CSV table of C-alpha atoms in Angstrom, one decimal:
chain,number,residue,atom,x,y,z
T,26,MET,CA,41.5,94.4,-29.3
T,27,LYS,CA,45.2,94.8,-28.9
T,28,MET,CA,47.2,92.8,-26.3
T,29,LEU,CA,50.8,92.5,-25.4
T,30,ILE,CA,52.0,89.8,-23.1
T,31,HIS,CA,55.4,91.0,-22.0
T,32,ASP,CA,58.4,88.9,-20.8
T,33,VAL,CA,56.5,85.5,-20.8
T,34,LYS,CA,57.7,82.0,-21.2
T,35,LEU,CA,56.6,80.8,-24.7
T,36,VAL,CA,56.3,77.0,-25.3
T,37,TYR,CA,56.7,75.5,-28.7
T,38,PRO,CA,55.7,71.8,-28.3
T,39,GLU,CA,56.1,70.9,-32.0
T,40,ARG,CA,59.7,72.1,-31.9
T,41,ASP,CA,60.5,70.8,-28.4
T,42,MET,CA,61.6,74.2,-27.2
T,43,GLU,CA,60.7,77.1,-25.0
T,44,GLU,CA,61.9,80.6,-24.7
T,45,GLU,CA,61.3,84.0,-22.9
T,46,GLY,CA,59.8,86.7,-25.0
T,47,ASP,CA,56.8,88.9,-25.9
T,48,ILE,CA,53.7,88.1,-27.8
T,49,TYR,CA,51.5,90.7,-29.4
T,50,ILE,CA,47.9,90.0,-30.5
T,51,GLU,CA,45.8,92.3,-32.5
T,52,ASN,CA,42.2,91.5,-33.4
T,53,GLY,CA,42.7,87.9,-32.5
T,54,ILE,CA,45.8,87.5,-34.7
T,55,ILE,CA,49.3,87.0,-33.4
T,56,LYS,CA,51.1,89.9,-35.0
T,57,LYS,CA,54.5,89.6,-33.5
T,58,ILE,CA,56.6,87.3,-31.3
T,59,GLY,CA,60.0,88.5,-30.1
T,60,LYS,CA,62.0,90.4,-27.5
T,61,ASP,CA,61.0,93.9,-26.2
T,62,ILE,CA,58.2,94.5,-28.7
T,63,SER,CA,57.2,98.1,-28.8
T,64,THR,CA,53.6,99.2,-29.5
T,65,ASN,CA,51.6,102.4,-29.8
T,66,GLY,CA,48.1,103.4,-28.9
T,67,ASP,CA,45.5,101.8,-26.6
T,68,ILE,CA,46.8,98.4,-25.7
T,69,ASP,CA,46.3,95.9,-22.9
T,70,ILE,CA,49.7,95.0,-21.5
T,71,ILE,CA,50.0,91.9,-19.4
T,72,ASP,CA,53.1,91.3,-17.2
T,73,GLY,CA,54.2,87.8,-18.3
T,74,ARG,CA,56.6,87.1,-15.4
T,75,ASP,CA,55.9,83.7,-13.8
T,76,LYS,CA,53.5,83.0,-16.7
T,77,VAL,CA,53.6,80.6,-19.6
T,78,VAL,CA,51.8,80.6,-23.0
T,79,VAL,CA,51.0,77.2,-24.4
T,80,PRO,CA,49.4,76.6,-27.8
T,81,SER,CA,46.5,74.3,-28.7
T,82,LEU,CA,45.9,72.4,-25.5
T,83,THR,CA,43.8,69.3,-26.5
T,84,ASP,CA,42.1,66.8,-24.3
T,85,MET,CA,41.5,63.7,-26.5
T,86,HIS,CA,39.5,61.8,-23.9
T,87,VAL,CA,36.3,63.5,-22.6
T,88,HIS,CA,32.9,62.3,-21.7
T,89,LEU,CA,30.3,65.0,-22.5
T,90,ARG,CA,27.3,62.7,-21.7
T,91,GLU,CA,25.0,64.3,-24.3
T,92,PRO,CA,22.8,62.9,-25.6
T,93,GLY,CA,21.1,60.8,-23.0
T,94,PHE,CA,22.7,61.8,-19.8
T,95,GLU,CA,22.2,65.6,-19.8
T,96,TRP,CA,21.7,65.7,-16.0
T,97,LYS,CA,25.4,64.7,-15.7
T,98,GLU,CA,26.8,67.0,-18.4
T,99,THR,CA,25.9,68.7,-21.6
T,100,ILE,CA,28.0,69.8,-24.6
T,101,GLU,CA,27.4,73.4,-23.3
T,102,THR,CA,28.6,72.8,-19.7
T,103,GLY,CA,31.4,70.5,-20.9
T,104,SER,CA,32.6,73.3,-23.3
T,105,MET,CA,32.6,75.8,-20.4
T,106,ALA,CA,34.6,73.4,-18.2
T,107,ALA,CA,37.1,72.8,-21.0
T,108,VAL,CA,37.9,76.4,-21.7
T,109,ALA,CA,38.1,77.1,-18.0
T,110,GLY,CA,40.6,74.3,-17.8
T,111,GLY,CA,42.6,75.9,-20.5
T,112,PHE,CA,41.8,73.6,-23.4
T,113,THR,CA,41.2,74.9,-26.9
T,114,SER,CA,39.9,71.6,-28.3
T,115,ILE,CA,38.5,68.3,-27.0
T,116,ALA,CA,37.5,64.9,-28.3
T,117,CYS,CA,34.3,63.4,-26.9
T,118,MET,CA,33.7,59.7,-26.3
T,119,PRO,CA,30.7,57.9,-27.8
T,120,ASN,CA,29.3,56.2,-24.7
T,121,THR,CA,26.1,58.3,-24.9
T,122,GLU,CA,22.5,57.2,-25.3
T,123,PRO,CA,22.1,56.6,-28.1
T,124,PRO,CA,25.8,56.0,-28.8
T,125,ILE,CA,27.7,57.9,-31.4
T,126,ASP,CA,27.6,55.1,-33.8
T,127,ASP,CA,26.3,56.6,-37.1
T,128,LYS,CA,26.9,59.8,-39.1
T,129,SER,CA,23.7,61.5,-37.8
T,130,MET,CA,25.2,61.3,-34.3
T,131,ILE,CA,28.5,62.7,-35.5
T,132,GLU,CA,26.6,65.6,-37.1
T,133,PHE,CA,24.6,66.1,-33.9
T,134,ILE,CA,27.8,66.6,-31.9
T,135,TYR,CA,29.2,69.2,-34.4
T,136,GLU,CA,25.9,71.1,-34.4
T,137,LYS,CA,25.7,71.3,-30.7
T,138,ALA,CA,29.3,72.3,-30.4
T,139,ASP,CA,28.8,75.1,-32.9
T,140,LYS,CA,25.8,76.2,-30.9
T,141,ALA,CA,27.7,76.3,-27.7
T,142,GLY,CA,30.3,78.4,-29.6
T,143,LEU,CA,33.3,78.1,-27.2
T,144,ILE,CA,35.6,75.3,-28.3
T,145,ARG,CA,36.3,72.9,-31.1
T,146,ILE,CA,34.8,69.5,-30.2
T,147,TYR,CA,35.7,66.5,-32.2
T,148,PRO,CA,33.5,63.4,-31.9
T,149,ILE,CA,34.9,59.8,-31.5
T,150,GLY,CA,32.7,57.2,-33.2
T,151,THR,CA,32.0,53.8,-31.8
T,152,ILE,CA,34.0,50.7,-32.8
T,153,THR,CA,30.9,48.5,-32.8
T,154,LYS,CA,27.2,49.1,-33.3
T,155,LYS,CA,25.6,50.2,-30.0
T,156,ARG,CA,28.9,49.5,-28.3
T,157,GLU,CA,27.8,45.9,-28.0
T,158,GLY,CA,31.1,44.4,-29.3
T,159,LYS,CA,29.5,42.3,-31.9
T,160,GLU,CA,29.6,44.1,-35.3
T,161,ILE,CA,31.7,47.0,-36.4
T,162,SER,CA,30.0,50.3,-36.9
T,163,GLU,CA,29.7,52.2,-40.2
T,164,MET,CA,33.1,53.7,-39.8
T,165,GLY,CA,33.3,55.0,-43.4
T,166,ASP,CA,30.1,57.1,-43.0
T,167,MET,CA,31.2,58.4,-39.6
T,168,PHE,CA,34.7,59.2,-40.9
T,169,LEU,CA,33.2,61.2,-43.8
T,170,ALA,CA,30.9,63.0,-41.3
T,171,GLY,CA,33.9,64.0,-39.2
T,172,ALA,CA,34.7,61.2,-36.7
T,173,LYS,CA,38.4,61.5,-35.7
T,174,ALA,CA,38.9,58.0,-34.2
T,175,PHE,CA,36.8,55.0,-33.0
T,176,SER,CA,36.4,53.7,-29.5
T,177,ASP,CA,33.9,51.7,-27.4
T,178,ASP,CA,35.3,53.5,-24.4
T,179,GLY,CA,33.7,52.4,-21.1
T,180,ALA,CA,33.8,48.9,-22.7
T,181,CYS,CA,36.5,46.8,-24.2
T,182,VAL,CA,35.9,44.9,-27.5
T,183,GLN,CA,36.1,41.4,-26.0
T,184,ASN,CA,35.9,39.6,-29.4
T,185,SER,CA,39.3,39.5,-31.0
T,186,GLU,CA,38.0,39.0,-34.5
T,187,VAL,CA,35.8,42.0,-34.3
T,188,LEU,CA,38.7,44.2,-33.1
T,189,ARG,CA,40.9,42.7,-35.9
T,190,CYS,CA,38.3,43.8,-38.5
T,191,ALA,CA,38.0,47.2,-36.9
T,192,LEU,CA,41.8,47.8,-37.0
T,193,GLU,CA,41.9,46.5,-40.6
T,194,TYR,CA,39.0,48.7,-41.7
T,195,SER,CA,39.9,51.9,-39.8
T,196,LYS,CA,43.4,52.0,-41.3
T,197,MET,CA,41.7,52.7,-44.7
T,198,PHE,CA,40.9,56.2,-43.2
T,199,GLY,CA,44.2,56.6,-41.4
T,200,VAL,CA,42.5,56.9,-38.0
T,201,SER,CA,43.2,55.2,-34.7
T,202,ILE,CA,41.3,52.6,-32.7
T,203,ILE,CA,41.2,53.8,-29.1
T,204,GLU,CA,40.9,50.8,-26.8
T,205,HIS,CA,39.7,50.7,-23.3
T,206,ALA,CA,41.8,47.7,-22.4
T,207,GLU,CA,40.0,45.5,-19.9
T,208,ASP,CA,39.2,41.8,-19.7
T,209,SER,CA,35.7,42.0,-18.3
T,210,ASN,CA,35.8,38.4,-17.1
T,211,LEU,CA,38.7,39.4,-14.8
T,212,SER,CA,37.4,42.8,-13.7
T,213,GLN,CA,33.7,42.2,-13.3
T,214,GLU,CA,32.2,43.6,-10.1
T,215,GLY,CA,35.6,45.0,-9.1
T,216,SER,CA,35.8,48.4,-7.5
T,217,ILE,CA,39.5,49.1,-6.7
T,218,ASN,CA,42.9,47.7,-7.4
T,219,TRP,CA,43.2,44.0,-6.6
T,220,GLY,CA,45.6,43.3,-3.7
T,221,LYS,CA,46.1,43.9,0.0
T,222,THR,CA,44.2,47.2,0.2
T,223,ALA,CA,41.1,45.7,-1.5
T,224,THR,CA,41.2,42.7,1.0
T,225,LEU,CA,41.5,45.0,4.0
T,226,LEU,CA,38.6,47.2,2.9
T,227,GLY,CA,36.4,44.3,2.0
T,228,LEU,CA,36.0,45.3,-1.7
T,229,LYS,CA,36.5,43.2,-4.8
T,230,GLY,CA,39.6,44.1,-6.7
T,231,ILE,CA,40.4,44.6,-10.4
T,232,PRO,CA,43.8,42.9,-11.1
T,233,TRP,CA,46.4,44.6,-13.3
T,234,VAL,CA,46.3,41.6,-15.6
T,235,ALA,CA,42.7,42.6,-16.6
T,236,GLU,CA,44.3,45.6,-18.3
T,237,THR,CA,47.7,44.2,-19.5
T,238,SER,CA,46.3,41.0,-21.0
T,239,MET,CA,44.1,43.1,-23.3
T,240,VAL,CA,46.9,45.6,-24.0
T,241,ALA,CA,49.0,42.6,-25.2
T,242,ARG,CA,46.2,41.2,-27.3
T,243,ASP,CA,45.5,44.6,-28.9
T,244,ILE,CA,49.2,45.1,-29.7
T,245,PHE,CA,49.4,41.8,-31.4
T,246,LEU,CA,46.3,42.6,-33.4
T,247,SER,CA,47.7,45.9,-34.4
T,248,SER,CA,50.9,44.2,-35.5
T,249,LEU,CA,48.9,41.7,-37.6
T,250,THR,CA,46.8,44.3,-39.3
T,251,ASP,CA,49.3,47.3,-39.3
T,252,GLY,CA,46.4,49.3,-37.9
T,253,ASN,CA,46.7,52.3,-35.6
T,254,LEU,CA,46.1,51.5,-32.0
T,255,HIS,CA,45.8,54.0,-29.1
T,256,ILE,CA,45.6,52.6,-25.5
T,257,ALA,CA,43.5,54.7,-23.3
T,258,HIS,CA,44.2,55.5,-19.6
T,259,VAL,CA,47.2,53.2,-18.9
T,260,SER,CA,47.4,52.5,-15.2
T,261,CYS,CA,50.1,49.9,-14.4
T,262,TRP,CA,53.7,49.2,-15.1
T,263,GLN,CA,53.1,45.8,-16.8
T,264,SER,CA,51.0,47.5,-19.5
T,265,LEU,CA,53.8,50.0,-20.1
T,266,GLU,CA,56.3,47.2,-20.5
T,267,MET,CA,54.1,45.7,-23.3
T,268,ILE,CA,53.8,49.1,-25.0
T,269,LYS,CA,57.6,49.7,-24.8
T,270,TRP,CA,58.1,46.3,-26.5
T,271,ALA,CA,55.6,47.2,-29.2
T,272,LYS,CA,57.2,50.5,-29.9
T,273,GLU,CA,60.7,48.9,-30.1
T,274,LYS,CA,59.2,46.5,-32.7
T,275,GLY,CA,57.8,49.4,-34.7
T,276,ILE,CA,54.2,48.5,-34.1
T,277,ASN,CA,51.7,51.4,-34.5
T,278,VAL,CA,50.7,52.0,-30.9
T,279,THR,CA,50.3,55.1,-28.8
T,280,CYS,CA,49.0,55.5,-25.3
T,281,GLU,CA,47.7,58.0,-22.7
T,282,VAL,CA,47.7,58.5,-18.9
T,283,THR,CA,45.4,60.5,-16.8
T,284,PRO,CA,46.3,63.1,-14.2
T,285,HIS,CA,44.5,61.2,-11.5
T,286,HIS,CA,46.6,58.0,-12.1
T,287,LEU,CA,49.7,60.2,-12.0
T,288,VAL,CA,48.7,61.9,-8.7
T,289,LEU,CA,46.7,59.3,-6.7
T,290,THR,CA,47.2,55.7,-5.7
T,291,GLU,CA,45.1,53.1,-3.9
T,292,GLU,CA,46.5,54.4,-0.6
T,293,ASP,CA,44.6,57.7,-1.3
T,294,MET,CA,41.4,55.7,-1.6
T,295,LYS,CA,42.2,54.0,1.7
T,296,LYS,CA,42.9,57.3,3.4
T,297,SER,CA,39.7,58.9,2.0
T,298,ASN,CA,37.4,56.8,4.1
T,299,TYR,CA,35.7,55.2,1.1
T,300,ASP,CA,35.3,58.5,-0.9
T,301,THR,CA,33.6,57.3,-4.1
T,302,ASN,CA,35.2,60.1,-6.0
T,303,THR,CA,38.4,58.0,-6.0
T,304,LYS,CA,36.5,55.2,-7.8
T,305,VAL,CA,37.8,55.1,-11.4
T,306,ASN,CA,38.2,52.6,-14.2
T,307,PRO,CA,41.0,51.4,-14.5
T,308,PRO,CA,41.4,51.8,-10.7
T,309,LEU,CA,44.0,53.7,-8.9
T,310,ARG,CA,47.0,51.4,-8.6
T,311,THR,CA,50.1,51.1,-6.4
T,312,LYS,CA,53.0,53.5,-5.8
T,313,GLU,CA,55.2,51.3,-8.0
T,314,ASP,CA,52.7,51.8,-10.9
T,315,GLN,CA,52.5,55.5,-10.3
T,316,GLU,CA,56.3,55.8,-10.4
T,317,ALA,CA,56.4,53.8,-13.7
T,318,LEU,CA,53.8,56.2,-15.1
T,319,TRP,CA,55.9,59.3,-14.3
T,320,ASP,CA,58.9,57.5,-15.8
T,321,GLY,CA,56.8,56.9,-18.9
T,322,ILE,CA,56.2,60.7,-19.1
T,323,LYS,CA,59.9,61.5,-18.6
T,324,ASN,CA,61.2,59.0,-21.3
T,325,ASP,CA,58.3,59.7,-23.7
T,326,LEU,CA,57.0,56.2,-23.6
T,327,ILE,CA,53.6,57.8,-22.8
T,328,ASP,CA,52.4,59.9,-25.7
T,329,VAL,CA,49.5,61.8,-24.2
T,330,ILE,CA,48.1,63.1,-20.9
T,331,ALA,CA,44.3,63.1,-21.1
T,332,THR,CA,41.7,63.7,-18.4
T,333,ASP,CA,39.1,60.9,-19.1
T,334,HIS,CA,36.7,63.6,-17.8
T,335,ALA,CA,33.8,61.6,-16.5
T,336,PRO,CA,31.2,63.9,-14.8
T,337,HIS,CA,28.5,62.3,-12.7
T,338,HIS,CA,25.5,63.5,-10.7
T,339,LEU,CA,25.7,63.5,-6.9
T,340,ASP,CA,23.3,60.6,-6.8
T,341,ASP,CA,25.7,58.4,-8.7
T,342,LYS,CA,28.4,58.9,-6.1
T,343,MET,CA,26.6,59.2,-2.8
T,344,VAL,CA,26.1,55.4,-2.5
T,345,GLU,CA,28.1,52.5,-1.2
T,346,TYR,CA,31.6,52.3,-2.9
T,347,ASN,CA,30.9,49.1,-4.8
T,348,LEU,CA,27.6,50.6,-6.2
T,349,ALA,CA,29.1,54.0,-7.2
T,350,GLU,CA,29.8,55.0,-10.8
T,351,PHE,CA,33.4,55.1,-12.0
T,352,GLY,CA,34.9,58.4,-12.9
T,353,ILE,CA,36.3,61.8,-12.0
T,354,SER,CA,35.3,65.3,-13.3
T,355,GLY,CA,38.8,66.3,-14.5
T,356,LEU,CA,38.8,69.1,-17.1
T,357,GLU,CA,39.1,72.0,-14.6
T,358,THR,CA,41.9,70.5,-12.5
T,359,ALA,CA,44.2,68.8,-15.1
T,360,VAL,CA,46.5,71.7,-15.8
T,361,PRO,CA,47.3,72.7,-12.2
T,362,LEU,CA,47.7,69.0,-11.3
T,363,ILE,CA,50.2,68.5,-14.0
T,364,ILE,CA,52.1,71.7,-13.2
T,365,THR,CA,52.1,71.1,-9.5
T,366,TYR,CA,53.1,67.4,-9.6
T,367,GLY,CA,54.9,67.2,-13.0
T,368,TYR,CA,56.7,70.5,-13.3
T,369,PHE,CA,57.3,71.6,-9.7
T,370,GLN,CA,57.5,68.2,-7.9
T,371,ASN,CA,59.0,65.9,-10.6
T,372,LYS,CA,61.0,68.6,-12.3
T,373,ILE,CA,59.7,67.7,-15.8
T,374,SER,CA,60.0,70.5,-18.4
T,375,LEU,CA,57.0,72.4,-19.4
T,376,VAL,CA,57.6,71.6,-23.1
T,377,LYS,CA,57.7,67.9,-22.4
T,378,LEU,CA,54.5,67.9,-20.3
T,379,PHE,CA,52.5,70.2,-22.7
T,380,LYS,CA,53.6,68.4,-25.8
T,381,LYS,CA,51.6,65.5,-24.4
T,382,MET,CA,48.6,67.8,-24.0
T,383,SER,CA,48.8,69.6,-27.3
T,384,TYR,CA,50.8,68.5,-30.3
T,385,ASN,CA,50.8,64.8,-29.7
T,386,PRO,CA,47.0,64.4,-29.2
T,387,ALA,CA,46.3,66.6,-32.2
T,388,LYS,CA,48.7,64.5,-34.3
T,389,ILE,CA,47.1,61.2,-33.2
T,390,LEU,CA,43.6,62.5,-34.0
T,391,ASN,CA,44.6,64.3,-37.2
T,392,ILE,CA,43.0,67.5,-36.0
T,393,PRO,CA,44.3,71.1,-36.5
T,394,TYR,CA,47.2,72.2,-34.4
T,395,ILE,CA,47.7,75.9,-34.3
T,396,PRO,CA,51.2,76.8,-33.1
T,397,LEU,CA,52.6,80.1,-31.7
T,398,GLU,CA,53.5,81.8,-35.0
T,399,GLU,CA,53.1,85.2,-36.4
T,400,ASN,CA,50.0,86.0,-38.6
T,401,VAL,CA,47.9,83.0,-37.3
T,402,PRO,CA,44.9,83.1,-35.0
T,403,ALA,CA,45.7,83.2,-31.2
T,404,ASN,CA,44.9,79.7,-30.1
T,405,PHE,CA,46.7,79.4,-26.7
T,406,THR,CA,46.4,79.3,-23.0
T,407,LEU,CA,48.0,81.7,-20.6
T,408,ILE,CA,48.9,80.0,-17.3
T,409,ASP,CA,50.1,81.7,-14.1
T,410,LEU,CA,52.7,79.4,-12.7
T,411,SER,CA,52.8,81.3,-9.4
T,412,LEU,CA,49.0,81.3,-8.9
T,413,GLU,CA,48.0,79.0,-5.9
T,414,LYS,CA,44.3,78.2,-5.5
T,415,THR,CA,42.3,75.7,-3.6
T,416,VAL,CA,40.1,73.4,-5.7
T,417,ASP,CA,36.5,74.3,-5.0
T,418,LYS,CA,34.1,71.9,-6.8
T,419,GLY,CA,31.3,74.3,-6.1
T,420,LYS,CA,32.8,76.7,-8.6
T,421,PHE,CA,33.2,74.1,-11.4
T,422,PHE,CA,31.5,75.0,-14.7
T,423,SER,CA,31.0,71.3,-15.2
T,424,LYS,CA,27.8,69.8,-13.9
T,425,GLY,CA,30.1,67.0,-12.5
T,426,LYS,CA,31.3,67.9,-9.0
T,427,ASN,CA,32.8,64.5,-8.5
T,428,THR,CA,36.4,65.2,-7.8
T,429,PRO,CA,38.8,63.8,-5.1
T,430,PHE,CA,40.8,67.0,-5.3
T,431,HIS,CA,38.3,69.2,-3.6
T,432,GLY,CA,40.1,71.2,-0.9
T,433,TRP,CA,43.6,70.6,-2.5
T,434,THR,CA,45.8,73.6,-3.0
T,435,LEU,CA,47.4,73.5,-6.4
T,436,LYS,CA,49.8,75.8,-8.2
T,437,GLY,CA,49.7,76.9,-11.9
T,438,TRP,CA,46.2,77.8,-13.1
T,439,PRO,CA,45.0,78.9,-16.5
T,440,ILE,CA,44.0,82.6,-16.4
T,441,MET,CA,43.1,83.1,-20.1
T,442,THR,CA,42.1,80.9,-23.0
T,443,PHE,CA,42.1,82.0,-26.6
T,444,VAL,CA,40.3,79.8,-29.1
T,445,GLU,CA,40.9,80.7,-32.8
T,446,GLY,CA,41.3,84.4,-32.1
T,447,ARG,CA,38.7,84.8,-29.4
T,448,ILE,CA,39.1,85.1,-25.7
T,449,VAL,CA,36.7,82.5,-24.3
T,450,PHE,CA,37.9,82.4,-20.7
T,451,LYS,CA,39.5,85.2,-18.7
T,452,GLU,CA,40.2,85.4,-14.9
T,453,GLY,CA,37.5,83.0,-13.9
T,454,LYS,CA,34.8,84.0,-16.3
T,455,ILE,CA,33.5,82.6,-19.5
T,456,MET,CA,33.6,85.2,-22.3
T,457,ARG,CA,31.1,85.2,-25.1
């Protein structure tokens, strides 16, 4: 296989730069990068105008549901959704049944990922046994088996002493504790953001302080232990203020934001006539919060953009709003959402946006990052910036069709995904 992508925008997130040029791939290896590359023989030439090549897109926050909830998603279908979304690697959260809380479960994830054969999947182990928040898991065994971080995502470790021990212990392995920051006493039975909209709609709200109070606690515990803390799915400006303070003090904290918190607010839930596909945790917040999140992207206070891909069966969403499960199926819409609203609307550079979806998550998880360099395997995504498509949940590879973006027209879609020298997705089809 010989392929030349001519006159394309090349993004180098690790170097904070982008340039126009050609990229030549032969037998899965990048042979040459430069200007006006000449080739001979039978070669597939792709016009790169209005297209961009981005290396090693990584989603560090994905729920694959297997084992235990295979009717919602499997490692196989999640892998297909990931490569269709342009990702070359993902990290899966441990809120499965049984949870990923010992080395046998870590090994299970790797075995199933190898069998699926599409993408690198890195398991996140639990912080506590059975995700009960009472006793830390066997982190050492899981780390040696290949766990890349630890999280009880879907639940916050409410016991401060348990989290302190986890931060202390995990730093022995140089890995992060990924915290779902939520005071469950403040958020219990809540469905949407606490405030006027919740009152008008007759739904119990989740106040911002449920998140920010735990962000503050976790930051102080990270400072105490010198442990590595990563705050998942930040949703409000108050949490960002705490994270900004922590970073200025030199505390080891990183954070992420989701595309849906960047694009949607509580007003979208209100307009949607109680569409349960807008129900997420943390909830969609205010316009002020959304603007603060975009500012956090622009000034690099936010380190990572991650989907929090949370696929659900139709039965989990076709119920009253307060009874519906939290979550959005996000792998297949993340890139066009970020290009449409980040690049085109907010005028943020591609290198800044994609650094938060490639180099930064790989660095936080200590997983391989394969850059655009000569004589290395092609591990990149080709995105057509001019391609406009309407989101059609019926065409998702994911089992989860729970998206609030169905029917939206977005611009900038992945058209080809290389994973370690293999084309795994091309023009709407999974390649094996």
